[in-house]
Amino acid sequence: MMELDLSATIKRDMKFRYLFIIVPLLFPAHIFGQELPDLGDVSQASVTPRQERQIGVQIMREIRADSSYLDDPEIADYLTRLGNRLITAAGQTNPDNPFEFFAINDSSINAFALPGAFVGFHSGLITAAQNESELAGVMAHEIAHVTQKHLARMISGTSYLGLLGSIAALAIAILASRSNPNAGQAVLATAQASAIQSQLNFTRKHEKEADRVGFNMLVKAGFDPHGMSSFFERMQHASRYYENGMPSYLMTHPVTHERIADIQNRTRQLGYRQIQDSLEFHLVRAKIRASRGNPASVINEFKARLQDKRYINEIAERYGLIQALLRAKQFKLADEELNTLYRAIQSDSSAQSLKNHRLGKSIQVEGDYLQSAAMIETLAARVKFANGQTDDAFRLYQSALQSFPHYRALVYDYADALLQHEDAQAALDFINGQSQFIHDDIRIYRLTAQCHAALGNALLQHQAEAEALIREGNLRAAIEQLQIALRHKHDNFYQLSSVEARLRQIKEFVAAEKEKK
């Protein structure tokens, strides 16, 4: 067997790349709708929904720690709204185990589902989608994997610890195979290969099932069902031009002519209907494009497309140009382009709800343009702040928050702005008000910790940091933060008791989980 330097391989690559190949092993076991019979307790005998969630949380801990995790609230919120639209169309939701959608900053075309209803998208897939229905088609397919209990159906009879061992073994194989495919196969052959391979053999069956359930979901949500087949067909056609043979999405989601034909037949039965993309879809894609490559080159690309009118949506293209200018620290030019963007909004007949807007006054919005306007207002405030126009920036933040009181990007930015201007108490009061509506938000806890640090309250600072770590799944570090908090002298008995109680609770939970293993 070839000897492998796995540590070097891991350092060279993202430590969670293996997830895109082991998707068939890692689908949450919840069920929506009545597309398939409920498999009952037999399928859950080995791995419970709670255990799946724990696995997902631990994987997400690694993902969030990686530099490729796209920690952008606007992109995440857009994916979440799109996903919730599809989930609602499925007829049922599960508030006890909600979906979480997130993005990875990677130009390759891929998407994946994890245990516990976590669903990730490469930024390359988002920009590769030619319309919103294509993106929704991929998302519906991934959601269907989760709702159809594919993990439970494949691993029935496998112990929880045995599953973890299989996943770890396959992860090593795939990490190695990225630099040496033959080496990866060698590791795989010794890592419970027969059991793992028998599970992987179910992949195509599950893919067809996810197509069917996802297709129905797409139709019920009001998207163009042709989006699913058109995306798969284009990926399959493009595979002949890829250096490594095929896009990564096809490697983890094998597409056959039979599958494409089946989706196309279903689409023909429904007839053609034109579905308009949301402006937010185009803004998110423009934002991703603005974040890639050399800033100067990206600016020139946006300018060239605007000059030649080679764009789908002018508002989104100008929005992307401003994002690129901010990234290049060309703040004055960004401010000039901001005025051009608003003139484009005024002249766009499809953006009626954005008309008559003046910087620093609340935008009046309805329907689909609500989130689009929030993205534009957030960008405008950032431009003003970057140019040192602090009063204008604060007026923009405050007026925008009247229209979008709990829009996360605005909330984070406004709190940051207050902290930068040494008004920590105002920032803390604002965040405390927001926390009543934005629950279990890691960044809210981190901002709270910054406020308490600025105000000199070390006990509450470390308590807030502990709460953020708990939600990241890092309980050991959370315990350390609570212990640090208790070392600081504090006269408030209630706050001290609260930290002590929280420390006991986390320690008891960790001890109980250890006993189960």
Short mmCIF file of C-alpha atoms in Angstrom, two decimals:
data_model
loop_
_atom_site.label_atom_id
_atom_site.label_comp_id
_atom_site.label_asym_id
_atom_site.label_seq_id
_atom_site.Cartn_x
_atom_site.Cartn_y
_atom_site.Cartn_z
CA MET A 1 0.00 0.00 0.00
CA MET A 2 1.24 3.47 -0.82
CA GLU A 3 2.23 5.52 2.22
CA LEU A 4 0.28 8.78 2.55
CA ASP A 5 1.21 12.12 4.06
CA LEU A 6 -2.34 12.91 5.16
CA SER A 7 -1.37 15.93 7.25
CA ALA A 8 0.21 17.62 4.24
CA THR A 9 -2.85 16.79 2.15
CA ILE A 10 -5.16 18.26 4.73
CA LYS A 11 -3.11 21.43 4.99
CA ARG A 12 -3.16 21.87 1.22
CA ASP A 13 -6.90 21.51 0.99
CA MET A 14 -10.06 22.40 2.82
CA LYS A 15 -10.48 20.06 5.71
CA PHE A 16 -14.14 19.49 4.91
CA ARG A 17 -13.91 18.70 1.20
CA TYR A 18 -14.73 15.08 1.92
CA LEU A 19 -18.32 16.08 2.65
CA PHE A 20 -19.11 16.47 -1.02
CA ILE A 21 -18.39 12.82 -1.73
CA ILE A 22 -19.93 11.28 1.38
CA VAL A 23 -23.26 13.05 0.97
CA PRO A 24 -25.11 9.72 0.64
CA LEU A 25 -24.00 8.84 4.16
CA LEU A 26 -25.01 12.11 5.72
CA PHE A 27 -28.65 13.03 5.20
CA PRO A 28 -30.85 13.98 8.15
CA ALA A 29 -33.68 11.57 8.83
CA HIS A 30 -36.71 13.84 8.92
CA ILE A 31 -39.72 13.43 6.66
CA PHE A 32 -42.10 15.88 5.05
CA GLY A 33 -45.16 15.08 3.05
CA GLN A 34 -46.42 11.73 1.90
CA GLU A 35 -44.27 11.03 -1.17
CA LEU A 36 -42.95 7.81 0.43
CA PRO A 37 -44.24 5.64 3.27
CA ASP A 38 -42.88 6.42 6.73
CA LEU A 39 -40.25 3.82 7.52
CA GLY A 40 -41.07 3.97 11.22
CA ASP A 41 -38.77 3.32 14.13
CA VAL A 42 -36.84 0.56 12.35
CA SER A 43 -34.91 3.05 10.23
CA GLN A 44 -34.12 5.11 13.31
CA ALA A 45 -32.97 2.19 15.44
CA SER A 46 -29.28 3.03 15.10
CA VAL A 47 -28.98 6.78 14.59
CA THR A 48 -31.60 9.05 16.08
CA PRO A 49 -32.52 12.52 14.75
CA ARG A 50 -30.80 14.00 17.79
CA GLN A 51 -27.58 12.10 17.02
CA GLU A 52 -27.74 13.22 13.40
CA ARG A 53 -28.06 16.81 14.56
CA GLN A 54 -25.04 16.37 16.83
CA ILE A 55 -22.99 15.02 13.92
CA GLY A 56 -24.08 17.96 11.79
CA VAL A 57 -23.23 20.48 14.48
CA GLN A 58 -19.72 19.04 14.84
CA ILE A 59 -19.15 19.11 11.08
CA MET A 60 -20.45 22.69 10.95
CA ARG A 61 -17.98 23.60 13.68
CA GLU A 62 -15.16 22.55 11.34
CA ILE A 63 -16.75 24.30 8.36
CA ARG A 64 -17.22 27.60 10.19
CA ALA A 65 -13.59 27.49 11.32
CA ASP A 66 -12.38 27.14 7.73
CA SER A 67 -11.47 30.28 5.80
CA SER A 68 -13.69 29.18 2.90
CA TYR A 69 -16.86 29.42 4.98
CA LEU A 70 -18.76 32.38 3.53
CA ASP A 71 -19.82 34.24 6.66
CA ASP A 72 -22.06 36.70 4.83
CA PRO A 73 -25.51 37.30 6.38
CA GLU A 74 -27.02 38.63 3.16
CA ILE A 75 -26.09 35.55 1.12
CA ALA A 76 -27.11 33.22 3.96
CA ASP A 77 -30.43 35.04 4.43
CA TYR A 78 -31.19 34.82 0.73
CA LEU A 79 -30.50 31.07 0.67
CA THR A 80 -32.62 30.65 3.80
CA ARG A 81 -35.59 32.51 2.30
CA LEU A 82 -35.31 30.50 -0.90
CA GLY A 83 -35.08 27.26 1.08
CA ASN A 84 -37.99 28.13 3.37
CA ARG A 85 -40.14 28.88 0.34
CA LEU A 86 -39.47 25.36 -0.93
CA ILE A 87 -39.88 23.74 2.49
CA THR A 88 -43.20 25.47 3.06
CA ALA A 89 -44.36 24.28 -0.35
CA ALA A 90 -43.58 20.71 0.76
CA GLY A 91 -46.46 20.98 3.21
CA GLN A 92 -44.67 20.55 6.52
CA THR A 93 -41.93 22.13 8.56
CA ASN A 94 -40.01 20.86 11.55
CA PRO A 95 -39.42 23.65 14.10
CA ASP A 96 -37.54 21.25 16.37
CA ASN A 97 -34.91 20.59 13.71
CA PRO A 98 -34.95 23.49 11.23
CA PHE A 99 -32.90 23.63 8.06
CA GLU A 100 -29.81 25.81 7.97
CA PHE A 101 -28.55 26.97 4.57
CA PHE A 102 -25.06 28.39 4.10
CA ALA A 103 -22.49 29.16 1.41
CA ILE A 104 -18.88 28.13 0.81
CA ASN A 105 -16.51 30.51 -0.98
CA ASP A 106 -15.44 28.10 -3.71
CA SER A 107 -15.66 28.66 -7.47
CA SER A 108 -16.38 24.99 -8.19
CA ILE A 109 -19.97 23.95 -8.84
CA ASN A 110 -21.27 21.92 -5.91
CA ALA A 111 -23.92 21.62 -3.22
CA PHE A 112 -24.29 19.16 -0.34
CA ALA A 113 -26.47 18.12 2.57
CA LEU A 114 -25.25 17.20 6.06
CA PRO A 115 -26.88 15.43 8.99
CA GLY A 116 -29.14 17.62 11.08
CA ALA A 117 -30.59 19.48 8.05
CA PHE A 118 -27.55 21.61 7.19
CA VAL A 119 -27.35 22.34 3.44
CA GLY A 120 -24.37 24.07 1.81
CA PHE A 121 -23.80 25.68 -1.58
CA HIS A 122 -20.56 26.59 -3.28
CA SER A 123 -20.54 30.18 -4.47
CA GLY A 124 -19.60 28.79 -7.90
CA LEU A 125 -22.91 26.98 -8.14
CA ILE A 126 -24.85 30.14 -7.24
CA THR A 127 -23.18 32.12 -10.01
CA ALA A 128 -23.41 29.21 -12.46
CA ALA A 129 -27.21 29.14 -12.14
CA GLN A 130 -28.55 31.09 -15.12
CA ASN A 131 -31.84 31.85 -13.40
CA GLU A 132 -33.39 31.53 -9.96
CA SER A 133 -35.38 28.43 -10.89
CA GLU A 134 -32.14 26.58 -11.63
CA LEU A 135 -30.76 27.42 -8.20
CA ALA A 136 -34.10 26.50 -6.62
CA GLY A 137 -34.03 23.20 -8.53
CA VAL A 138 -30.67 22.23 -7.02
CA MET A 139 -31.86 23.33 -3.58
CA ALA A 140 -35.10 21.35 -3.87
CA HIS A 141 -33.07 18.27 -4.80
CA GLU A 142 -30.87 18.64 -1.69
CA ILE A 143 -33.87 19.30 0.56
CA ALA A 144 -35.53 16.18 -0.82
CA HIS A 145 -32.52 14.09 0.20
CA VAL A 146 -33.09 15.31 3.75
CA THR A 147 -36.85 14.95 3.87
CA GLN A 148 -36.83 11.44 2.40
CA LYS A 149 -34.73 10.02 5.24
CA HIS A 150 -32.00 8.69 2.98
CA LEU A 151 -29.46 8.41 5.76
CA ALA A 152 -31.77 6.31 7.92
CA ARG A 153 -32.67 4.10 4.96
CA MET A 154 -29.02 3.35 4.16
CA ILE A 155 -27.55 2.87 7.62
CA SER A 156 -30.31 0.89 9.27
CA GLY A 157 -28.57 -1.69 11.43
CA THR A 158 -25.34 0.32 11.72
CA SER A 159 -24.36 1.50 15.19
CA TYR A 160 -23.93 5.19 15.89
CA LEU A 161 -20.23 4.77 16.72
CA GLY A 162 -19.79 2.49 13.72
CA LEU A 163 -21.26 5.18 11.49
CA LEU A 164 -18.83 7.73 12.88
CA GLY A 165 -15.97 5.36 12.17
CA SER A 166 -17.10 4.80 8.59
CA ILE A 167 -17.41 8.51 7.97
CA ALA A 168 -13.96 9.19 9.39
CA ALA A 169 -12.40 6.42 7.28
CA LEU A 170 -14.05 7.60 4.10
CA ALA A 171 -13.08 11.19 4.90
CA ILE A 172 -9.40 10.23 5.02
CA ALA A 173 -9.72 8.38 1.73
CA ILE A 174 -11.23 11.31 -0.06
CA LEU A 175 -8.82 13.85 1.38
CA ALA A 176 -6.00 11.69 0.07
CA SER A 177 -7.64 11.11 -3.29
CA ARG A 178 -7.68 14.81 -4.13
CA SER A 179 -3.90 14.72 -4.60
CA ASN A 180 -3.59 11.07 -5.56
CA PRO A 181 -6.72 9.19 -6.71
CA ASN A 182 -5.03 5.80 -6.52
CA ALA A 183 -3.88 6.47 -2.96
CA GLY A 184 -7.41 7.38 -1.97
CA GLN A 185 -8.69 4.08 -3.34
CA ALA A 186 -6.03 2.24 -1.38
CA VAL A 187 -7.14 3.81 1.90
CA LEU A 188 -10.77 3.23 1.04
CA ALA A 189 -10.06 -0.44 0.44
CA THR A 190 -8.92 -0.87 4.04
CA ALA A 191 -11.54 1.36 5.67
CA GLN A 192 -14.57 -0.88 5.93
CA ALA A 193 -14.64 -0.73 2.13
CA SER A 194 -17.29 -3.35 1.53
CA ALA A 195 -19.76 -1.80 3.97
CA ILE A 196 -19.18 1.72 2.69
CA GLN A 197 -19.37 0.72 -0.95
CA SER A 198 -22.64 -1.12 -0.41
CA GLN A 199 -24.07 2.07 1.03
CA LEU A 200 -22.74 4.17 -1.85
CA ASN A 201 -24.41 1.82 -4.32
CA PHE A 202 -27.77 3.24 -3.29
CA THR A 203 -26.78 6.67 -4.54
CA ARG A 204 -28.45 6.62 -7.97
CA LYS A 205 -31.70 5.29 -6.55
CA HIS A 206 -31.74 8.09 -4.02
CA GLU A 207 -30.83 10.66 -6.67
CA LYS A 208 -33.85 9.67 -8.76
CA GLU A 209 -36.05 9.85 -5.69
CA ALA A 210 -34.68 13.30 -4.80
CA ASP A 211 -35.39 14.40 -8.40
CA ARG A 212 -39.03 13.37 -8.12
CA VAL A 213 -39.68 14.86 -4.70
CA GLY A 214 -37.66 17.99 -5.47
CA PHE A 215 -39.49 18.48 -8.76
CA ASN A 216 -42.87 18.47 -7.02
CA MET A 217 -41.52 20.86 -4.42
CA LEU A 218 -40.27 23.21 -7.15
CA VAL A 219 -43.66 23.28 -8.86
CA LYS A 220 -45.59 23.87 -5.65
CA ALA A 221 -43.26 26.75 -4.74
CA GLY A 222 -44.05 28.50 -8.04
CA PHE A 223 -40.70 28.07 -9.80
CA ASP A 224 -40.10 26.96 -13.37
CA PRO A 225 -39.67 23.16 -13.14
CA HIS A 226 -37.55 23.30 -16.30
CA GLY A 227 -34.85 24.84 -14.09
CA MET A 228 -33.96 21.45 -12.60
CA SER A 229 -33.45 19.63 -15.91
CA SER A 230 -31.77 22.59 -17.62
CA PHE A 231 -29.15 22.84 -14.86
CA PHE A 232 -28.41 19.11 -14.87
CA GLU A 233 -28.30 19.01 -18.67
CA ARG A 234 -25.92 21.97 -18.89
CA MET A 235 -23.62 20.45 -16.26
CA GLN A 236 -23.56 17.15 -18.12
CA HIS A 237 -22.86 18.89 -21.43
CA ALA A 238 -20.10 21.01 -19.86
CA SER A 239 -18.37 17.98 -18.34
CA ARG A 240 -16.59 17.20 -21.60
CA TYR A 241 -14.76 20.55 -21.39
CA TYR A 242 -13.56 20.18 -17.79
CA GLU A 243 -9.93 19.29 -17.26
CA ASN A 244 -10.76 16.70 -14.63
CA GLY A 245 -13.63 15.21 -16.57
CA MET A 246 -16.69 16.72 -14.92
CA PRO A 247 -17.91 19.42 -12.54
CA SER A 248 -17.68 18.42 -8.89
CA TYR A 249 -21.47 18.50 -8.59
CA LEU A 250 -21.72 15.62 -11.07
CA MET A 251 -19.12 13.64 -9.14
CA THR A 252 -21.27 13.73 -6.00
CA HIS A 253 -24.63 13.68 -7.81
CA PRO A 254 -24.32 11.31 -10.79
CA VAL A 255 -26.63 12.53 -13.56
CA THR A 256 -27.82 10.14 -16.26
CA HIS A 257 -29.67 10.76 -19.51
CA GLU A 258 -32.52 8.74 -18.01
CA ARG A 259 -32.83 11.11 -15.05
CA ILE A 260 -32.78 14.19 -17.27
CA ALA A 261 -35.35 12.69 -19.63
CA ASP A 262 -37.62 11.82 -16.71
CA ILE A 263 -37.55 15.41 -15.40
CA GLN A 264 -38.12 16.78 -18.91
CA ASN A 265 -41.16 14.52 -19.37
CA ARG A 266 -42.64 15.74 -16.11
CA THR A 267 -41.98 19.34 -17.19
CA ARG A 268 -43.71 18.88 -20.57
CA GLN A 269 -46.84 17.60 -18.87
CA LEU A 270 -47.15 20.91 -17.00
CA GLY A 271 -46.63 23.19 -19.99
CA TYR A 272 -44.46 26.30 -20.22
CA ARG A 273 -44.69 29.23 -17.86
CA GLN A 274 -42.30 32.13 -17.53
CA ILE A 275 -41.09 32.88 -14.00
CA GLN A 276 -39.36 36.17 -13.25
CA ASP A 277 -36.21 36.06 -11.13
CA SER A 278 -36.14 38.08 -7.94
CA LEU A 279 -33.85 41.11 -7.88
CA GLU A 280 -32.26 39.66 -4.74
CA PHE A 281 -31.07 36.63 -6.76
CA HIS A 282 -29.20 38.94 -9.16
CA LEU A 283 -27.80 41.08 -6.31
CA VAL A 284 -26.43 38.03 -4.49
CA ARG A 285 -24.77 36.75 -7.67
CA ALA A 286 -23.27 40.19 -8.35
CA LYS A 287 -21.95 40.37 -4.79
CA ILE A 288 -20.24 36.99 -5.17
CA ARG A 289 -18.70 37.98 -8.51
CA ALA A 290 -17.41 41.20 -6.94
CA SER A 291 -15.60 39.24 -4.23
CA ARG A 292 -13.52 37.08 -6.59
CA GLY A 293 -10.12 37.57 -8.15
CA ASN A 294 -8.03 40.70 -8.45
CA PRO A 295 -10.13 43.75 -7.41
CA ALA A 296 -8.88 45.93 -10.28
CA SER A 297 -9.70 43.25 -12.84
CA VAL A 298 -13.14 42.68 -11.34
CA ILE A 299 -13.88 46.43 -11.50
CA ASN A 300 -12.88 46.53 -15.16
CA GLU A 301 -15.12 43.54 -15.90
CA PHE A 302 -18.14 45.21 -14.31
CA LYS A 303 -17.43 48.48 -16.12
CA ALA A 304 -17.05 46.69 -19.48
CA ARG A 305 -20.35 44.87 -19.08
CA LEU A 306 -22.11 48.09 -18.13
CA GLN A 307 -20.58 49.99 -21.03
CA ASP A 308 -21.53 47.28 -23.55
CA LYS A 309 -24.90 46.62 -21.85
CA ARG A 310 -23.95 42.96 -21.44
CA TYR A 311 -25.97 42.29 -18.33
CA ILE A 312 -29.24 40.71 -17.27
CA ASN A 313 -30.08 43.37 -14.69
CA GLU A 314 -28.50 46.84 -14.62
CA ILE A 315 -29.31 47.45 -10.94
CA ALA A 316 -27.49 44.27 -9.92
CA GLU A 317 -24.53 45.06 -12.19
CA ARG A 318 -24.07 48.52 -10.69
CA TYR A 319 -24.51 47.08 -7.21
CA GLY A 320 -21.69 44.60 -7.97
CA LEU A 321 -19.46 47.39 -9.27
CA ILE A 322 -19.86 49.32 -6.02
CA GLN A 323 -19.06 46.19 -4.01
CA ALA A 324 -15.88 45.75 -6.08
CA LEU A 325 -14.90 49.40 -5.61
CA LEU A 326 -15.31 49.09 -1.84
CA ARG A 327 -13.14 45.98 -1.90
CA ALA A 328 -10.47 47.93 -3.82
CA LYS A 329 -10.77 50.79 -1.28
CA GLN A 330 -11.82 53.22 -4.03
CA PHE A 331 -14.32 54.81 -1.70
CA LYS A 332 -14.86 58.08 -3.56
CA LEU A 333 -15.64 56.28 -6.81
CA ALA A 334 -17.97 53.95 -4.92
CA ASP A 335 -19.88 57.00 -3.63
CA GLU A 336 -20.17 58.40 -7.15
CA GLU A 337 -21.41 55.07 -8.47
CA LEU A 338 -23.95 54.91 -5.64
CA ASN A 339 -25.74 57.93 -7.09
CA THR A 340 -25.68 56.27 -10.52
CA LEU A 341 -27.20 53.15 -8.97
CA TYR A 342 -30.10 55.13 -7.53
CA ARG A 343 -30.68 56.82 -10.89
CA ALA A 344 -30.84 53.35 -12.45
CA ILE A 345 -33.43 52.37 -9.87
CA GLN A 346 -35.49 55.46 -10.71
CA SER A 347 -35.51 54.58 -14.41
CA ASP A 348 -36.24 50.85 -13.99
CA SER A 349 -39.93 50.27 -14.66
CA SER A 350 -39.79 46.87 -12.90
CA ALA A 351 -38.57 48.45 -9.63
CA GLN A 352 -41.64 50.55 -8.91
CA SER A 353 -41.41 49.95 -5.17
CA LEU A 354 -37.92 51.49 -5.08
CA LYS A 355 -38.92 54.69 -6.83
CA ASN A 356 -38.88 58.17 -5.27
CA HIS A 357 -36.18 57.10 -2.87
CA ARG A 358 -33.78 59.65 -1.44
CA LEU A 359 -30.66 58.70 0.46
CA GLY A 360 -31.23 58.92 4.21
CA LYS A 361 -35.00 58.48 4.01
CA SER A 362 -36.93 55.28 4.50
CA ILE A 363 -37.52 53.28 1.37
CA GLN A 364 -41.12 52.30 0.73
CA VAL A 365 -41.13 48.71 -0.46
CA GLU A 366 -43.55 45.91 -1.14
CA GLY A 367 -43.34 42.25 -1.96
CA ASP A 368 -40.26 40.84 -3.66
CA TYR A 369 -38.30 44.07 -3.46
CA LEU A 370 -38.24 44.16 0.33
CA GLN A 371 -34.95 42.27 0.75
CA SER A 372 -33.44 43.76 -2.40
CA ALA A 373 -33.96 47.25 -1.02
CA ALA A 374 -32.41 46.16 2.29
CA MET A 375 -29.30 44.96 0.46
CA ILE A 376 -29.01 48.25 -1.42
CA GLU A 377 -29.52 50.36 1.72
CA THR A 378 -26.91 48.34 3.61
CA LEU A 379 -24.42 48.90 0.80
CA ALA A 380 -25.21 52.63 0.70
CA ALA A 381 -24.54 52.98 4.42
CA ARG A 382 -21.24 51.13 4.06
CA VAL A 383 -20.17 53.45 1.26
CA LYS A 384 -20.95 56.56 3.31
CA PHE A 385 -19.18 55.15 6.34
CA ALA A 386 -16.10 54.20 4.27
CA ASN A 387 -15.94 57.78 2.92
CA GLY A 388 -15.93 59.24 6.41
CA GLN A 389 -19.44 60.66 5.96
CA THR A 390 -20.37 59.43 9.40
CA ASP A 391 -23.51 61.52 9.91
CA ASP A 392 -24.91 60.42 6.55
CA ALA A 393 -24.03 56.80 7.34
CA PHE A 394 -25.82 56.86 10.70
CA ARG A 395 -28.87 58.52 9.13
CA LEU A 396 -28.93 55.78 6.50
CA TYR A 397 -28.60 53.02 9.09
CA GLN A 398 -31.31 54.48 11.29
CA SER A 399 -33.77 55.12 8.48
CA ALA A 400 -33.12 51.74 6.86
CA LEU A 401 -33.70 50.00 10.20
CA GLN A 402 -37.14 51.62 10.31
CA SER A 403 -38.05 49.79 7.11
CA PHE A 404 -36.03 46.63 7.83
CA PRO A 405 -35.85 46.51 11.65
CA HIS A 406 -34.34 43.01 11.93
CA TYR A 407 -32.32 42.70 8.72
CA ARG A 408 -29.19 41.02 10.02
CA ALA A 409 -26.61 42.79 7.83
CA LEU A 410 -27.98 46.17 8.92
CA VAL A 411 -28.12 45.11 12.56
CA TYR A 412 -24.51 43.90 12.55
CA ASP A 413 -23.24 46.96 10.66
CA TYR A 414 -25.05 49.47 12.86
CA ALA A 415 -23.81 47.83 16.06
CA ASP A 416 -20.26 47.79 14.64
CA ALA A 417 -20.57 51.47 13.71
CA LEU A 418 -21.65 52.38 17.24
CA LEU A 419 -18.76 50.41 18.71
CA GLN A 420 -16.28 52.08 16.37
CA HIS A 421 -17.55 55.45 17.54
CA GLU A 422 -17.06 54.42 21.16
CA ASP A 423 -20.73 54.34 22.03
CA ALA A 424 -20.69 50.84 23.51
CA GLN A 425 -23.70 51.41 25.75
CA ALA A 426 -25.86 52.48 22.80
CA ALA A 427 -24.59 49.45 20.86
CA LEU A 428 -25.43 47.14 23.77
CA ASP A 429 -28.92 48.60 24.18
CA PHE A 430 -29.53 48.18 20.45
CA ILE A 431 -28.27 44.57 20.41
CA ASN A 432 -30.32 43.66 23.50
CA GLY A 433 -33.40 44.92 21.69
CA GLN A 434 -32.54 42.94 18.56
CA SER A 435 -31.84 39.72 20.47
CA GLN A 436 -35.55 39.49 21.30
CA PHE A 437 -36.24 38.94 17.59
CA ILE A 438 -33.00 37.42 16.25
CA HIS A 439 -32.59 34.27 18.31
CA ASP A 440 -29.54 32.06 18.83
CA ASP A 441 -27.40 34.21 16.56
CA ILE A 442 -23.67 33.64 17.00
CA ARG A 443 -22.66 37.09 15.77
CA ILE A 444 -25.16 38.80 18.10
CA TYR A 445 -23.47 37.08 21.04
CA ARG A 446 -20.04 38.08 19.74
CA LEU A 447 -21.15 41.72 19.39
CA THR A 448 -22.56 41.54 22.92
CA ALA A 449 -19.18 40.32 24.14
CA GLN A 450 -17.45 43.25 22.40
CA CYS A 451 -19.84 45.71 24.04
CA HIS A 452 -19.24 44.30 27.52
CA ALA A 453 -15.48 44.33 26.90
CA ALA A 454 -15.64 48.02 25.92
CA LEU A 455 -17.71 48.73 29.03
CA GLY A 456 -15.25 46.88 31.27
CA ASN A 457 -17.57 44.05 32.34
CA ALA A 458 -15.33 41.00 31.93
CA LEU A 459 -17.79 38.56 33.51
CA LEU A 460 -20.55 39.33 30.99
CA GLN A 461 -18.01 39.54 28.16
CA HIS A 462 -16.85 35.96 28.69
CA GLN A 463 -20.38 34.76 29.34
CA ALA A 464 -21.52 36.12 25.96
CA GLU A 465 -18.51 34.58 24.23
CA ALA A 466 -19.39 31.24 25.87
CA GLU A 467 -22.92 31.43 24.47
CA ALA A 468 -21.50 31.97 20.98
CA LEU A 469 -19.21 28.95 21.38
CA ILE A 470 -22.08 26.79 22.62
CA ARG A 471 -23.99 27.53 19.42
CA GLU A 472 -20.92 26.63 17.41
CA GLY A 473 -20.80 23.24 19.13
CA ASN A 474 -17.51 24.00 20.93
CA LEU A 475 -18.58 23.12 24.48
CA ARG A 476 -15.05 22.66 25.83
CA ALA A 477 -14.09 26.21 24.85
CA ALA A 478 -17.42 27.47 26.23
CA ILE A 479 -16.65 25.92 29.61
CA GLU A 480 -13.26 27.63 29.59
CA GLN A 481 -14.88 31.00 28.88
CA LEU A 482 -17.36 30.55 31.75
CA GLN A 483 -14.52 29.59 34.09
CA ILE A 484 -12.60 32.71 33.03
CA ALA A 485 -15.73 34.77 33.70
CA LEU A 486 -15.93 33.47 37.27
CA ARG A 487 -12.34 34.52 37.97
CA HIS A 488 -13.29 38.17 37.63
CA LYS A 489 -14.57 39.89 40.74
CA HIS A 490 -18.14 41.00 40.40
CA ASP A 491 -20.60 42.59 42.82
CA ASN A 492 -23.74 41.56 40.96
CA PHE A 493 -24.87 38.35 42.69
CA TYR A 494 -27.53 37.62 40.05
CA GLN A 495 -25.06 37.76 37.16
CA LEU A 496 -22.53 35.66 39.04
CA SER A 497 -25.17 33.03 39.88
CA SER A 498 -26.30 32.96 36.26
CA VAL A 499 -22.77 32.17 35.04
CA GLU A 500 -22.30 29.48 37.71
CA ALA A 501 -25.61 27.84 36.78
CA ARG A 502 -24.77 27.89 33.08
CA LEU A 503 -21.36 26.33 33.77
CA ARG A 504 -22.97 23.50 35.77
CA GLN A 505 -25.52 22.91 33.02
CA ILE A 506 -22.91 22.61 30.27
CA LYS A 507 -20.64 20.38 32.36
CA GLU A 508 -23.56 18.06 33.19
CA PHE A 509 -24.51 17.87 29.53
CA VAL A 510 -20.95 17.04 28.46
CA ALA A 511 -20.69 14.37 31.17
CA ALA A 512 -24.00 12.81 30.13
CA GLU A 513 -22.95 12.67 26.48
CA LYS A 514 -19.64 11.06 27.48
CA GLU A 515 -21.46 8.32 29.36
CA LYS A 516 -23.61 7.50 26.32
CA LYS A 517 -20.48 6.78 24.32
#
